[in-house]
Short mmCIF file of N, CA and C in Angstrom, two decimals:
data_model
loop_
_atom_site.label_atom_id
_atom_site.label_comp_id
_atom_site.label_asym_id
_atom_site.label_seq_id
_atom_site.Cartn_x
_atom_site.Cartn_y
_atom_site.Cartn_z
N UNK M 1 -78.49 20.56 -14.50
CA UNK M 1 -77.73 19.88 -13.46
C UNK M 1 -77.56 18.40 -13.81
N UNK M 2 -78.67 17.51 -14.20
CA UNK M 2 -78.50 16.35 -14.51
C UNK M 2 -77.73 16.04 -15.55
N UNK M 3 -77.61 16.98 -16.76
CA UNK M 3 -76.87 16.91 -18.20
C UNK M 3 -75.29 16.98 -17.54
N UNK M 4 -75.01 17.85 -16.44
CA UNK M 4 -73.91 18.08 -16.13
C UNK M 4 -73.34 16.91 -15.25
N UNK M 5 -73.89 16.03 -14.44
CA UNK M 5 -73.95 14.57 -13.65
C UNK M 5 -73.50 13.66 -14.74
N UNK M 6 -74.45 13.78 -16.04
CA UNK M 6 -73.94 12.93 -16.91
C UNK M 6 -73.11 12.80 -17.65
N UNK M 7 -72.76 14.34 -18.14
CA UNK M 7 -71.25 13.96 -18.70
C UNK M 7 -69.88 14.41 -17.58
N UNK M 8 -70.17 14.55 -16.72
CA UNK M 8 -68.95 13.96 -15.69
C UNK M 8 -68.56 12.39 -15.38
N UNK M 9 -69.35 12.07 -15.48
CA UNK M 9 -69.76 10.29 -14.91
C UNK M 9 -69.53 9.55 -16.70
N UNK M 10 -69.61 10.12 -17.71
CA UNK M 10 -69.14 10.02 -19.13
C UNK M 10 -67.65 10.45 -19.09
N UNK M 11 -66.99 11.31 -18.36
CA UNK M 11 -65.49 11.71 -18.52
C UNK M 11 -64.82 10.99 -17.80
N UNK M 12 -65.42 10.76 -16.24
CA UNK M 12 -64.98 9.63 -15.60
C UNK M 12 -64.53 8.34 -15.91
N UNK M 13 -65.72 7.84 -16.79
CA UNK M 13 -65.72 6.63 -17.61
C UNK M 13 -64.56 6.19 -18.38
N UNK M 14 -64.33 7.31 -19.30
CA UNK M 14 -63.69 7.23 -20.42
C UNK M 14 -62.19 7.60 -19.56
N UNK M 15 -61.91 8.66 -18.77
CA UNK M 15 -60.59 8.33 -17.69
C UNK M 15 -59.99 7.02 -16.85
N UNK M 16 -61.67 6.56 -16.92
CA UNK M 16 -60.86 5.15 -16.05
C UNK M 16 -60.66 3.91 -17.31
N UNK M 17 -61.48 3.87 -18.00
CA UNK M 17 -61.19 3.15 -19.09
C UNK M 17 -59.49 3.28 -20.09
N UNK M 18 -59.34 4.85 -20.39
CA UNK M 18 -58.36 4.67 -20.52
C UNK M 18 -57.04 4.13 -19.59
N UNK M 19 -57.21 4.54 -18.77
CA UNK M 19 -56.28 4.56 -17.44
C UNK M 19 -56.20 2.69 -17.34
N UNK M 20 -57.24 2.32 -17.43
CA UNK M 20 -57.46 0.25 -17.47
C UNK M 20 -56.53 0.31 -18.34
N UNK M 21 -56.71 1.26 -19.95
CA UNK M 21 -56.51 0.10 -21.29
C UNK M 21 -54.49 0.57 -20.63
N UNK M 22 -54.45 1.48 -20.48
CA UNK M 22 -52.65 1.40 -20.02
C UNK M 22 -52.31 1.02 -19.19
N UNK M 23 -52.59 0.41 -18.27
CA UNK M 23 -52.21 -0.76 -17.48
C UNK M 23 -52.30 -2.02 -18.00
N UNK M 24 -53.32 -2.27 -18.22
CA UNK M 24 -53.25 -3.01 -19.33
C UNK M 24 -52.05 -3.69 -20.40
N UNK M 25 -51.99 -2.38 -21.01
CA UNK M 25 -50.64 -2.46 -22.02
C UNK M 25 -49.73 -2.72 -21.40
N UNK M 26 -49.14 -1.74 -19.80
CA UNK M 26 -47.96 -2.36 -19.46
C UNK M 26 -47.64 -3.91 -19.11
N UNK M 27 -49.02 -3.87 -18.64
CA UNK M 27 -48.76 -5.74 -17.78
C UNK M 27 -48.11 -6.26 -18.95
N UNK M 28 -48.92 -6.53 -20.25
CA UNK M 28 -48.71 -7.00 -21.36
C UNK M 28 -47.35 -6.71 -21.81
N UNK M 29 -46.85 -5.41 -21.58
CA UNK M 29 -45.44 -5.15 -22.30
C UNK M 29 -44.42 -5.79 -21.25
N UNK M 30 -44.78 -6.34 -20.03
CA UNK M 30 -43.67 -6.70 -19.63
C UNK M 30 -43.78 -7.77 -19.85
N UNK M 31 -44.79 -8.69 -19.81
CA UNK M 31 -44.92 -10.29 -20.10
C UNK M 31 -44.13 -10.39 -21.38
N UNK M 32 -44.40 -9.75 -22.12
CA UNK M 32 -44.10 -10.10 -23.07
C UNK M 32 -42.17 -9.62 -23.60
N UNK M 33 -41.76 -8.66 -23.08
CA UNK M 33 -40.80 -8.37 -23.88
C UNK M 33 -39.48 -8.78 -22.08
N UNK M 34 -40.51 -8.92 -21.34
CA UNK M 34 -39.25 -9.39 -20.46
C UNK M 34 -38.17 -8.82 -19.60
N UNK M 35 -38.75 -7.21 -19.29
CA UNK M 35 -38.15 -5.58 -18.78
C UNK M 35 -37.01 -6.19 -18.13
N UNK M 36 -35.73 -6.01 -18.09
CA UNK M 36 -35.08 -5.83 -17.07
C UNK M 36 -35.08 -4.56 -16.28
N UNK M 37 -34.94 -4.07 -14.69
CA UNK M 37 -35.19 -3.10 -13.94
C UNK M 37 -34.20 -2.10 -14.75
N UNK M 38 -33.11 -2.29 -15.44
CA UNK M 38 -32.70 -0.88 -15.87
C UNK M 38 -32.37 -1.61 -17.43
N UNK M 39 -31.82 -0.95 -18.59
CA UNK M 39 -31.33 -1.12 -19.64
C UNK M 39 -30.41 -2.13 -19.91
N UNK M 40 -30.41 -3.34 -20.31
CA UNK M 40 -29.55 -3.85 -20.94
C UNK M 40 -27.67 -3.33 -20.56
N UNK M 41 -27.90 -2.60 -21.29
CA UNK M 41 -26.67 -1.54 -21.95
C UNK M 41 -25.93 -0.67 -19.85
N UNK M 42 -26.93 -0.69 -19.27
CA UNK M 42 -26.64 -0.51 -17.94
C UNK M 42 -25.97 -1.43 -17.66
N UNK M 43 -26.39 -2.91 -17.50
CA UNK M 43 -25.94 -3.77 -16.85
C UNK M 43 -24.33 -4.00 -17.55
N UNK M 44 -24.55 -3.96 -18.41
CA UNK M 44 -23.40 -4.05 -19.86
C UNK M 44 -22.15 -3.10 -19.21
N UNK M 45 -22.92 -2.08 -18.62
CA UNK M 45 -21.63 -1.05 -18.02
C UNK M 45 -21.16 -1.66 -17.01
N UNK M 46 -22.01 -1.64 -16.37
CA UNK M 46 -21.57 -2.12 -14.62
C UNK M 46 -20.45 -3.50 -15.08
N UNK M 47 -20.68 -4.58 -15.60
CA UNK M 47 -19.93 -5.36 -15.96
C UNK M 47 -18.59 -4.49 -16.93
N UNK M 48 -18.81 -3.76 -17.48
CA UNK M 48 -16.85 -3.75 -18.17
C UNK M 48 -16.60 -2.62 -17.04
N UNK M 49 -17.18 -2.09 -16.24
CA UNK M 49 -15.97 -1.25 -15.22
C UNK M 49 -15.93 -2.44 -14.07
N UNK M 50 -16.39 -3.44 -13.86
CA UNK M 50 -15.87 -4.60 -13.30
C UNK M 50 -14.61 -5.35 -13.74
N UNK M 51 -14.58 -5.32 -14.74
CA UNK M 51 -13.57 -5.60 -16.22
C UNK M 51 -12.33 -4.92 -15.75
N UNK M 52 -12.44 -3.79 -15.77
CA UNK M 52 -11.41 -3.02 -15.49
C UNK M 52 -10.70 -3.05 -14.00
N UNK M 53 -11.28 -3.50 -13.11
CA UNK M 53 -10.94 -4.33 -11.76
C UNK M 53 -10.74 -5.46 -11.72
N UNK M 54 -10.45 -6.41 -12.55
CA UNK M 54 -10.26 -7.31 -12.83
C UNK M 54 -9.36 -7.90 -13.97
N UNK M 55 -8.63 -7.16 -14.39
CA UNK M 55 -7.85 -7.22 -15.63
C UNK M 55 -7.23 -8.53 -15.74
N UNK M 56 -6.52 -9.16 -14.49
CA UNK M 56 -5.81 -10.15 -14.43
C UNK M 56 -6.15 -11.70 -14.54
N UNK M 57 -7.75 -11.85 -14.39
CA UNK M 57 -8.95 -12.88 -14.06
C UNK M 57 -10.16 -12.89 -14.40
N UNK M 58 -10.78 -13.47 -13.46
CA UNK M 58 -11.81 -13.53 -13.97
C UNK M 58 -12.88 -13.98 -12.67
N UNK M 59 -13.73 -13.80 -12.90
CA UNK M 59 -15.04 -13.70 -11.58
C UNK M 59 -16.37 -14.34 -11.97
N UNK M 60 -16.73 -15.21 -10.59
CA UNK M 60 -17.84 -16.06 -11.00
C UNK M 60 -18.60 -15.73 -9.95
N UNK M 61 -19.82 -15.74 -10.32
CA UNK M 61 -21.08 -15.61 -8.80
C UNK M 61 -22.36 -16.58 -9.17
N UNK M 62 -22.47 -16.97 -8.14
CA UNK M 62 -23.80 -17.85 -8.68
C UNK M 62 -24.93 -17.26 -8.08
N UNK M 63 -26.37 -17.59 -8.90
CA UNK M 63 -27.50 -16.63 -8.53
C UNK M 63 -28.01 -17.94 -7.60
N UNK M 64 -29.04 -17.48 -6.78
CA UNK M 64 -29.64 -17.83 -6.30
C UNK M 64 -30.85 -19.27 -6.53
N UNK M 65 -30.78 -19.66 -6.06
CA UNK M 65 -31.73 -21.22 -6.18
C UNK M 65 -33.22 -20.88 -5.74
N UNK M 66 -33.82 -22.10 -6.29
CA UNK M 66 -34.93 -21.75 -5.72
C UNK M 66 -35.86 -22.16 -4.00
N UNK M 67 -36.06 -21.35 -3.82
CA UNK M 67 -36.49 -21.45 -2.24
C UNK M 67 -37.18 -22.61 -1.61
N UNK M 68 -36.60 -23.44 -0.92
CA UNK M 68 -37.69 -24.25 -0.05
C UNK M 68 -39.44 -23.82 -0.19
N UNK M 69 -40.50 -24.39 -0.32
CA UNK M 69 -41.59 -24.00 0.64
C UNK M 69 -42.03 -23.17 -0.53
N UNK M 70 -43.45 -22.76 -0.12
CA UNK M 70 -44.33 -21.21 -0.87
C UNK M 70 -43.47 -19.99 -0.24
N UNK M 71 -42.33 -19.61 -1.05
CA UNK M 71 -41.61 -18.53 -0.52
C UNK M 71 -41.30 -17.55 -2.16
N UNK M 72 -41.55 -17.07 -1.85
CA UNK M 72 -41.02 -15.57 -3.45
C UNK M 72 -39.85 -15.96 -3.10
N UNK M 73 -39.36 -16.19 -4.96
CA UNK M 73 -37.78 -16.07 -5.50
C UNK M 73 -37.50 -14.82 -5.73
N UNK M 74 -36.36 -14.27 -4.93
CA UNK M 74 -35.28 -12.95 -4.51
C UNK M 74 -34.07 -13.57 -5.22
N UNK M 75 -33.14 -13.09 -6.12
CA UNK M 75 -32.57 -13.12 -6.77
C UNK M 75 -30.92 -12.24 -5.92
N UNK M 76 -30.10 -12.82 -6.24
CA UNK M 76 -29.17 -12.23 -4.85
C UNK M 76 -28.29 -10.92 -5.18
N UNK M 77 -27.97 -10.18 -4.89
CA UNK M 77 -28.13 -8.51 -5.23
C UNK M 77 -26.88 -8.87 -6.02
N UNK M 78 -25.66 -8.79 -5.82
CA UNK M 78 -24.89 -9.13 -6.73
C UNK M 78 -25.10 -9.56 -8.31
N UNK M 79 -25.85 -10.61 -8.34
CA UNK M 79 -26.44 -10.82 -9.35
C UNK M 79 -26.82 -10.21 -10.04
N UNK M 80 -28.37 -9.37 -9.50
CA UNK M 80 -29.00 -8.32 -10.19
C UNK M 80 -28.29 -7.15 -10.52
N UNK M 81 -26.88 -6.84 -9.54
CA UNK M 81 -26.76 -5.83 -10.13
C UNK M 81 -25.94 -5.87 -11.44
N UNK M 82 -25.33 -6.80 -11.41
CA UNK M 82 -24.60 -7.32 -12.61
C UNK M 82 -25.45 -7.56 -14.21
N UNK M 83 -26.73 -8.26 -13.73
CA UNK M 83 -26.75 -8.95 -14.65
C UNK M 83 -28.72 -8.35 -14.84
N UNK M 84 -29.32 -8.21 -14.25
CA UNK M 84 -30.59 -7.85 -14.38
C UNK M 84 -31.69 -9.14 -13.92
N UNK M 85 -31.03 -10.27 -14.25
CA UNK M 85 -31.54 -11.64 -14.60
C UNK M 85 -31.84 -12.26 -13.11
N UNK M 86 -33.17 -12.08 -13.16
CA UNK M 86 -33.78 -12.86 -11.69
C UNK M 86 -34.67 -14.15 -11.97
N UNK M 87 -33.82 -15.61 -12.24
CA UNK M 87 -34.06 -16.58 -12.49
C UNK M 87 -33.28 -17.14 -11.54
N UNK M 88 -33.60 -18.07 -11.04
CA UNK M 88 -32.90 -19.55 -10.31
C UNK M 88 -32.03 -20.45 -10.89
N UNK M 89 -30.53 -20.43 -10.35
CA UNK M 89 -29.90 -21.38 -10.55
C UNK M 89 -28.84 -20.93 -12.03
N UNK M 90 -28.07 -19.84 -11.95
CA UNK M 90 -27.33 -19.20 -12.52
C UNK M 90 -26.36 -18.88 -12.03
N UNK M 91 -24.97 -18.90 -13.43
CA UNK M 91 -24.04 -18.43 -13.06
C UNK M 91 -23.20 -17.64 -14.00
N UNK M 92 -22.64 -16.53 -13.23
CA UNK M 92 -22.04 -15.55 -13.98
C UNK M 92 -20.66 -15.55 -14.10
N UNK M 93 -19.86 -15.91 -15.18
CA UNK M 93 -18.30 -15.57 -15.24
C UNK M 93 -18.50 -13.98 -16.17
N UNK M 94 -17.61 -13.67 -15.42
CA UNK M 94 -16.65 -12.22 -15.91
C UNK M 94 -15.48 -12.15 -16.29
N UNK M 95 -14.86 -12.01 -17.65
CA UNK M 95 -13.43 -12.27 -18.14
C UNK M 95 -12.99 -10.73 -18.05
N UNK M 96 -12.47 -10.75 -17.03
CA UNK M 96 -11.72 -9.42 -17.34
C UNK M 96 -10.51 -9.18 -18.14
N UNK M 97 -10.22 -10.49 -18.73
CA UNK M 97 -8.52 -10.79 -19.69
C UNK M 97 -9.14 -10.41 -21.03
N UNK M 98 -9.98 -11.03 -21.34
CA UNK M 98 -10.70 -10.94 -23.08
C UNK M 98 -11.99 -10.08 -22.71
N UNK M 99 -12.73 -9.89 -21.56
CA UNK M 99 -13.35 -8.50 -21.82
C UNK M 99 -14.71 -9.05 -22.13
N UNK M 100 -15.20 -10.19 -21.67
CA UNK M 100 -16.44 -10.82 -22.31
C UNK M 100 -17.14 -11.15 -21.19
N UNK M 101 -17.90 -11.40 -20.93
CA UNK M 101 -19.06 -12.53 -19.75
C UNK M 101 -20.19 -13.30 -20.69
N UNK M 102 -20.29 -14.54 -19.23
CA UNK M 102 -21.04 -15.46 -19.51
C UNK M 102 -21.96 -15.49 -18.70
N UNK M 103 -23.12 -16.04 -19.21
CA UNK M 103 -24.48 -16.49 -18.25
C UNK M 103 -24.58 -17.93 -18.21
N UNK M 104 -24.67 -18.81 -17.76
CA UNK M 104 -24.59 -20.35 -17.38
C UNK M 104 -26.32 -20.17 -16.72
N UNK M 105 -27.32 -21.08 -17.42
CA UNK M 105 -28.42 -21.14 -16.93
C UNK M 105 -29.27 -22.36 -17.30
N UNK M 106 -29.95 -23.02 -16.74
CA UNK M 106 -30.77 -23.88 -17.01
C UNK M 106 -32.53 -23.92 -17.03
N UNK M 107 -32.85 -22.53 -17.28
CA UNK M 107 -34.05 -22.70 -17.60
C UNK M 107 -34.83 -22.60 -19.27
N UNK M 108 -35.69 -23.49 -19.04
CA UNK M 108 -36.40 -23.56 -20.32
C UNK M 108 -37.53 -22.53 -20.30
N UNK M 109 -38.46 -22.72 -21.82
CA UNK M 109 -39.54 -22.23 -21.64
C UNK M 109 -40.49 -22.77 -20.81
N UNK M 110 -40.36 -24.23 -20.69
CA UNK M 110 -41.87 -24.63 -19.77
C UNK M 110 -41.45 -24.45 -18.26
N UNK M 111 -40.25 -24.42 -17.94
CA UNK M 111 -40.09 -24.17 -16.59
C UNK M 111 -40.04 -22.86 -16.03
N UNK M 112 -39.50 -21.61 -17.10
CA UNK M 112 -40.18 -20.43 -17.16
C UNK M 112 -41.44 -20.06 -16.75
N UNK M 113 -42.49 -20.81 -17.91
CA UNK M 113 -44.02 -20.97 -17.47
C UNK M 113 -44.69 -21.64 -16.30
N UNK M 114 -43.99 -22.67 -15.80
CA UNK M 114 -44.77 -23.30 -14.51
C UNK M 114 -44.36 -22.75 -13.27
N UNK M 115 -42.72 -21.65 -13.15
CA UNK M 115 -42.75 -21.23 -12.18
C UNK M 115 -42.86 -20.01 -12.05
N UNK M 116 -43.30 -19.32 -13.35
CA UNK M 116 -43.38 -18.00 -13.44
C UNK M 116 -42.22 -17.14 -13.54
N UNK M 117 -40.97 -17.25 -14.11
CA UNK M 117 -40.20 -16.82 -14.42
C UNK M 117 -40.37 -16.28 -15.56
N UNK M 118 -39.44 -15.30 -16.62
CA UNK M 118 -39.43 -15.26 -17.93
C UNK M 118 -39.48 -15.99 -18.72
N UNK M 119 -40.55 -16.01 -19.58
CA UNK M 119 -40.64 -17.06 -20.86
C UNK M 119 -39.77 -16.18 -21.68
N UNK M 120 -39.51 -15.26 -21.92
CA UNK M 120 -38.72 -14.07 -23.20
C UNK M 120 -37.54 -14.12 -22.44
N UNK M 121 -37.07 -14.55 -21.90
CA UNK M 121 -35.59 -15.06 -21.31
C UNK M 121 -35.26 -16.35 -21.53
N UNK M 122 -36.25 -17.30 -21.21
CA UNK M 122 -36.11 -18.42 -21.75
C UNK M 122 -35.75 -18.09 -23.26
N UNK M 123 -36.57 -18.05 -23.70
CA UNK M 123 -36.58 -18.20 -25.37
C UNK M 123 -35.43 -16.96 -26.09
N UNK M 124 -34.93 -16.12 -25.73
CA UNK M 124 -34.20 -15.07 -26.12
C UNK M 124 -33.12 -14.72 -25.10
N UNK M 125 -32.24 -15.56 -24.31
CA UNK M 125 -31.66 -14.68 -23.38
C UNK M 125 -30.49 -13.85 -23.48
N UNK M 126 -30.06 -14.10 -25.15
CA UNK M 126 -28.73 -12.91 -25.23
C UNK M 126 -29.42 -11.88 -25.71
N UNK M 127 -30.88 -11.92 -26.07
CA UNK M 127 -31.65 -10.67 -26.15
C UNK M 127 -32.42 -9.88 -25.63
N UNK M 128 -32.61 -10.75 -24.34
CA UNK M 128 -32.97 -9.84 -23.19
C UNK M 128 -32.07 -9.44 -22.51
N UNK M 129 -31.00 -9.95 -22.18
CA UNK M 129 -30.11 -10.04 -20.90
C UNK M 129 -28.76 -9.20 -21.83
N UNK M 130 -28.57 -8.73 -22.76
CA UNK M 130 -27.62 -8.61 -23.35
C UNK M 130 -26.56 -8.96 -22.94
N UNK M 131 -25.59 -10.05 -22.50
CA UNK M 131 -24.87 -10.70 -22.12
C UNK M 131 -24.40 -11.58 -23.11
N UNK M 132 -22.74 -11.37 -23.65
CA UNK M 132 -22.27 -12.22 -24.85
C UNK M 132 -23.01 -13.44 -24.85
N UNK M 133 -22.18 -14.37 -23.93
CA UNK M 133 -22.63 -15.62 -24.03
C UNK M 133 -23.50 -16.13 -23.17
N UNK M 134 -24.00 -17.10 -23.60
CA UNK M 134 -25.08 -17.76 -22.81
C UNK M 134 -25.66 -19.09 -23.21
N UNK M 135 -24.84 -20.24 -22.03
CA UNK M 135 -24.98 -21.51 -22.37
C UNK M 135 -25.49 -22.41 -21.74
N UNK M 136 -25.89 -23.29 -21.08
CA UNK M 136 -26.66 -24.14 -20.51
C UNK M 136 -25.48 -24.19 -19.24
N UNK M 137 -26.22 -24.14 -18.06
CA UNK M 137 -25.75 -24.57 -16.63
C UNK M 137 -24.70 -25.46 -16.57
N UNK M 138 -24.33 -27.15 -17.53
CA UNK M 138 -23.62 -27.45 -17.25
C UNK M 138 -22.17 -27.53 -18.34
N UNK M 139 -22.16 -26.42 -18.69
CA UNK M 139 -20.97 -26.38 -19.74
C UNK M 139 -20.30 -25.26 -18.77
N UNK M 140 -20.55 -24.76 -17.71
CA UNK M 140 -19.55 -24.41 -16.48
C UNK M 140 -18.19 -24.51 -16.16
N UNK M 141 -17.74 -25.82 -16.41
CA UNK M 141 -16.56 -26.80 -15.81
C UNK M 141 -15.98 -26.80 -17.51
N UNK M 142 -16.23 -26.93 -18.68
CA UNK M 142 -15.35 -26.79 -19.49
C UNK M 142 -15.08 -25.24 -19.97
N UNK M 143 -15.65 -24.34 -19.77
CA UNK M 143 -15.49 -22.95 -19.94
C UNK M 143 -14.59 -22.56 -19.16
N UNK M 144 -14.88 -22.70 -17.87
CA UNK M 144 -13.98 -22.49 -16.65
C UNK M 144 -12.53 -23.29 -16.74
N UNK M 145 -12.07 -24.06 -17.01
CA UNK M 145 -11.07 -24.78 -17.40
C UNK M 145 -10.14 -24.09 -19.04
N UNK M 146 -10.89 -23.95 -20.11
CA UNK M 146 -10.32 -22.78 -20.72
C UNK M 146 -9.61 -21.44 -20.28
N UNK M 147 -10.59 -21.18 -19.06
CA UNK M 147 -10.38 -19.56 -19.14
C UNK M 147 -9.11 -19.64 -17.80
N UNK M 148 -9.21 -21.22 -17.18
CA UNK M 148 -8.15 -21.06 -16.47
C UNK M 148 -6.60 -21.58 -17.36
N UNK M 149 -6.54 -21.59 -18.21
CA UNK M 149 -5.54 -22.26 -19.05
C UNK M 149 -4.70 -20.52 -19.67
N UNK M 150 -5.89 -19.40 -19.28
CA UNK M 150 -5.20 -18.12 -19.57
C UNK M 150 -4.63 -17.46 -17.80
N UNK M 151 -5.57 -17.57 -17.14
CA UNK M 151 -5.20 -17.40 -15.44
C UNK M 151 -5.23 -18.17 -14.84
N UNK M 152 -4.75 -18.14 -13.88
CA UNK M 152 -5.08 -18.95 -12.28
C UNK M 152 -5.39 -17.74 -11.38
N UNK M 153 -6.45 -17.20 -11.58
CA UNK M 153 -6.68 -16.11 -10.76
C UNK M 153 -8.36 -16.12 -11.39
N UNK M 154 -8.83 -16.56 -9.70
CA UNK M 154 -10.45 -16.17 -9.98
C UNK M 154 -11.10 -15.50 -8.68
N UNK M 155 -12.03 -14.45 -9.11
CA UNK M 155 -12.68 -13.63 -8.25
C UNK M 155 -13.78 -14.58 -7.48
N UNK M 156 -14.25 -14.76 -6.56
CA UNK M 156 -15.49 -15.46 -5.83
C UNK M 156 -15.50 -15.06 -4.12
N UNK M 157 -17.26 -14.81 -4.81
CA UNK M 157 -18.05 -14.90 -3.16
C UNK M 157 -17.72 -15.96 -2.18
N UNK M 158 -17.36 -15.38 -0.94
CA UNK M 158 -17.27 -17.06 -0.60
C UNK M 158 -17.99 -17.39 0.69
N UNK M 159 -19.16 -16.48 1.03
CA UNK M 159 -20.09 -16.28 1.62
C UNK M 159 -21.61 -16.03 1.09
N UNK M 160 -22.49 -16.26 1.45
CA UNK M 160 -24.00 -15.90 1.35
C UNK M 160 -24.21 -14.45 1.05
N UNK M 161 -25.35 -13.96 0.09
CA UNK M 161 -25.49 -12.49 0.31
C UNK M 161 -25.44 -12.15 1.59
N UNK M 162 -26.57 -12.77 2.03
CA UNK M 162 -27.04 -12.33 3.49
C UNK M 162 -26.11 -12.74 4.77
N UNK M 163 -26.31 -12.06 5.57
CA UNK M 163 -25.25 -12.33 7.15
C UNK M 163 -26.40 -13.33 7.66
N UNK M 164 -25.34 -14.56 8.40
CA UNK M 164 -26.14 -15.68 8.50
C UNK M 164 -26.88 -15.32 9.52
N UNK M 165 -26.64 -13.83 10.59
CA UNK M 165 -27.45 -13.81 11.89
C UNK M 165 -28.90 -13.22 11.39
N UNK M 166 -28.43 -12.61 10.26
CA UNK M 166 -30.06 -12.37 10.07
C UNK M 166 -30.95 -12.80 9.00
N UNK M 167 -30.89 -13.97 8.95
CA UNK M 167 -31.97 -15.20 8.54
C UNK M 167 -32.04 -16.24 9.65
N UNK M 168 -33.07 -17.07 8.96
CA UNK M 168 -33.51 -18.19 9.60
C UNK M 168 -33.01 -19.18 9.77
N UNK M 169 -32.98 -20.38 10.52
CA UNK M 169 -32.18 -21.48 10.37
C UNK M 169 -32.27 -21.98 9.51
N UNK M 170 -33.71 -22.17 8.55
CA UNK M 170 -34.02 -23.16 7.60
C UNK M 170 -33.00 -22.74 6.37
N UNK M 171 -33.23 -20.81 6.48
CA UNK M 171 -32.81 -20.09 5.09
C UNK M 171 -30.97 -20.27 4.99
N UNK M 172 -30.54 -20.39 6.64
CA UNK M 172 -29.01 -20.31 6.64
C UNK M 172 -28.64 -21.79 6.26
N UNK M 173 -29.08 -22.97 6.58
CA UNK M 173 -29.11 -24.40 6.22
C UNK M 173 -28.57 -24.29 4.71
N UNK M 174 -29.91 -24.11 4.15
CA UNK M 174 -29.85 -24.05 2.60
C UNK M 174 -28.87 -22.92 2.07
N UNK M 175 -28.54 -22.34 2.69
CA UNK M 175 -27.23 -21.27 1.97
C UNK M 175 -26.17 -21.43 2.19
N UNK M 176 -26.20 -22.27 3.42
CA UNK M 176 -25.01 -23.18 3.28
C UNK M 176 -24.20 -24.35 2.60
N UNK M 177 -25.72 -25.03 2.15
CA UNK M 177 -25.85 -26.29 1.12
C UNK M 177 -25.17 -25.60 -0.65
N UNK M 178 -26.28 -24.53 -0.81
CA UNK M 178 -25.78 -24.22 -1.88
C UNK M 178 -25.05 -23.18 -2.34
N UNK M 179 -24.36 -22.29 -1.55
CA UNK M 179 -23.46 -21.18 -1.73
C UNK M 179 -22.05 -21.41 -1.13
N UNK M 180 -22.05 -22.31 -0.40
CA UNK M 180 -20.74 -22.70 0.81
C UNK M 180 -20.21 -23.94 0.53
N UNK M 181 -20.92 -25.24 0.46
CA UNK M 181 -20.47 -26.43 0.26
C UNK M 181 -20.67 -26.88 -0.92
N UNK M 182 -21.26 -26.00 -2.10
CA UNK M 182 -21.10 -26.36 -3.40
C UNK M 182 -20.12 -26.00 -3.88
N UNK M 183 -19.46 -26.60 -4.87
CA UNK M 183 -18.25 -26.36 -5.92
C UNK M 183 -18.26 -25.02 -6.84
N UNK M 184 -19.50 -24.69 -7.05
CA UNK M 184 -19.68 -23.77 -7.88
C UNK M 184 -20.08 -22.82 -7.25
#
C-alpha cells in the first residue's frame, strides 16, 4: 500500500512538473515571439477583402491611446480586427487603389518595456504584424498627401468605438479629445 502512495505522489509529481515546464514554455513563447490572436496571414485577409470594398480609396482608423489612470489598454475592435496590433497610438491606412496598407506607430523598445506592450513588435513590426509598411507615427501627413494626389476619396470612423451612453464621462471626454477633435 505504501509503495503504491509513493509512486502515485511520484506520477503526480512528474504530471505537475511537466504540466509547469509547458506553461512555462508558453508564457515564454509569447513574450518572446509576440502571438498575434490569429495568424498574420488572417489579418492579411481581412485587409485585401477590405481592398476589394474599397477599390476607389483608401481608409484610415486610428488605434486607441493610452488610458487615463491605472486602467488596462483595450485596443479598439476595428483595429484588432484589421490588424492584430494592440499597442497605443496607431494608425492604419488601407490602399484599396495599389492594394497595400500601412501601420503608422510610435512605439519603441523601451516604451514597449516600461508599459508592457510588445518588445517583438517594437523591434520587428513588419514581422510580427505582417503589414507592408510600417513607419513612425509622424510620417502620416506626407503619406496621406501622396495617396491623396491618386484619390480624393477616404474611408473614416468618425465616431468612437464605443456609444458614448455607455461609458463614463471621464472615458467619453477623452474620446472625444482624441477620436473626434483630432485631425487624425
Amino acid at each position: 500500500m505504501k509503495s503504491s502512495t509513493n509512486e502515485l505522489r511520484k506520477r503526480r509529481s512528474f504530471v505537475f512538473a511537466r504540466f509547469s515546464l509547458v506553461l512555462n514554455l508558453l508564457f515564454i513563447f509569447n513574450l518572446v515571439s509576440a502571438q498575434l490572436i490569429f495568424k498574420k496571414d488572417e489579418y492579411a485577409v481581412r485587409r485585401e477583402r477590405l481592398m476589394e470594398k474599397i477599390p476607389d480609396g483608401i481608409l484610415l482608423i486610428r488605434g486607441a491611446t493610452i488610458p487615463a489612470g491605472y486602467v488596462q489598454f483595450y485596443q479598439y475592435n476595428n483595429m484588432m480586427y484589421l490588424t492584430g496590433v494592440e499597442i497605443p497610438d496607431v494608425i492604419l491606412l488601407v490602399d484599396g487603389i495599389e492594394k497595400e496598407s500601412y501601420l503608422f506607430m510610435s512605439l519603441d523598445e523601451e516604451l514597449a518595456r516600461s508599459e508592457g506592450f510588445s518588445v517583438e513588435l517594437a523591434k520587428h513590426p513588419i514581422g510580427v504584424s505582417g503589414i507592408e509598411h510600417v513607419l513612425p507615427l509622424d510620417s502620416v501627413s506626407s503619406i496621406l498627401n501622396k495617396k491623396l494626389a491618386k484619390s480624393k476619396i477616404v474611408y473614416a470612423p468618425h465616431s468612437p468605438n464605443e456609444l458614448m451612453a455607455e461609458v463614463s464621462r471621464e472615458k467619453r471626454n477623452i474620446l472625444q479629445k482624441t477620436m473626434i477633435e483630432d485631425e487624425w
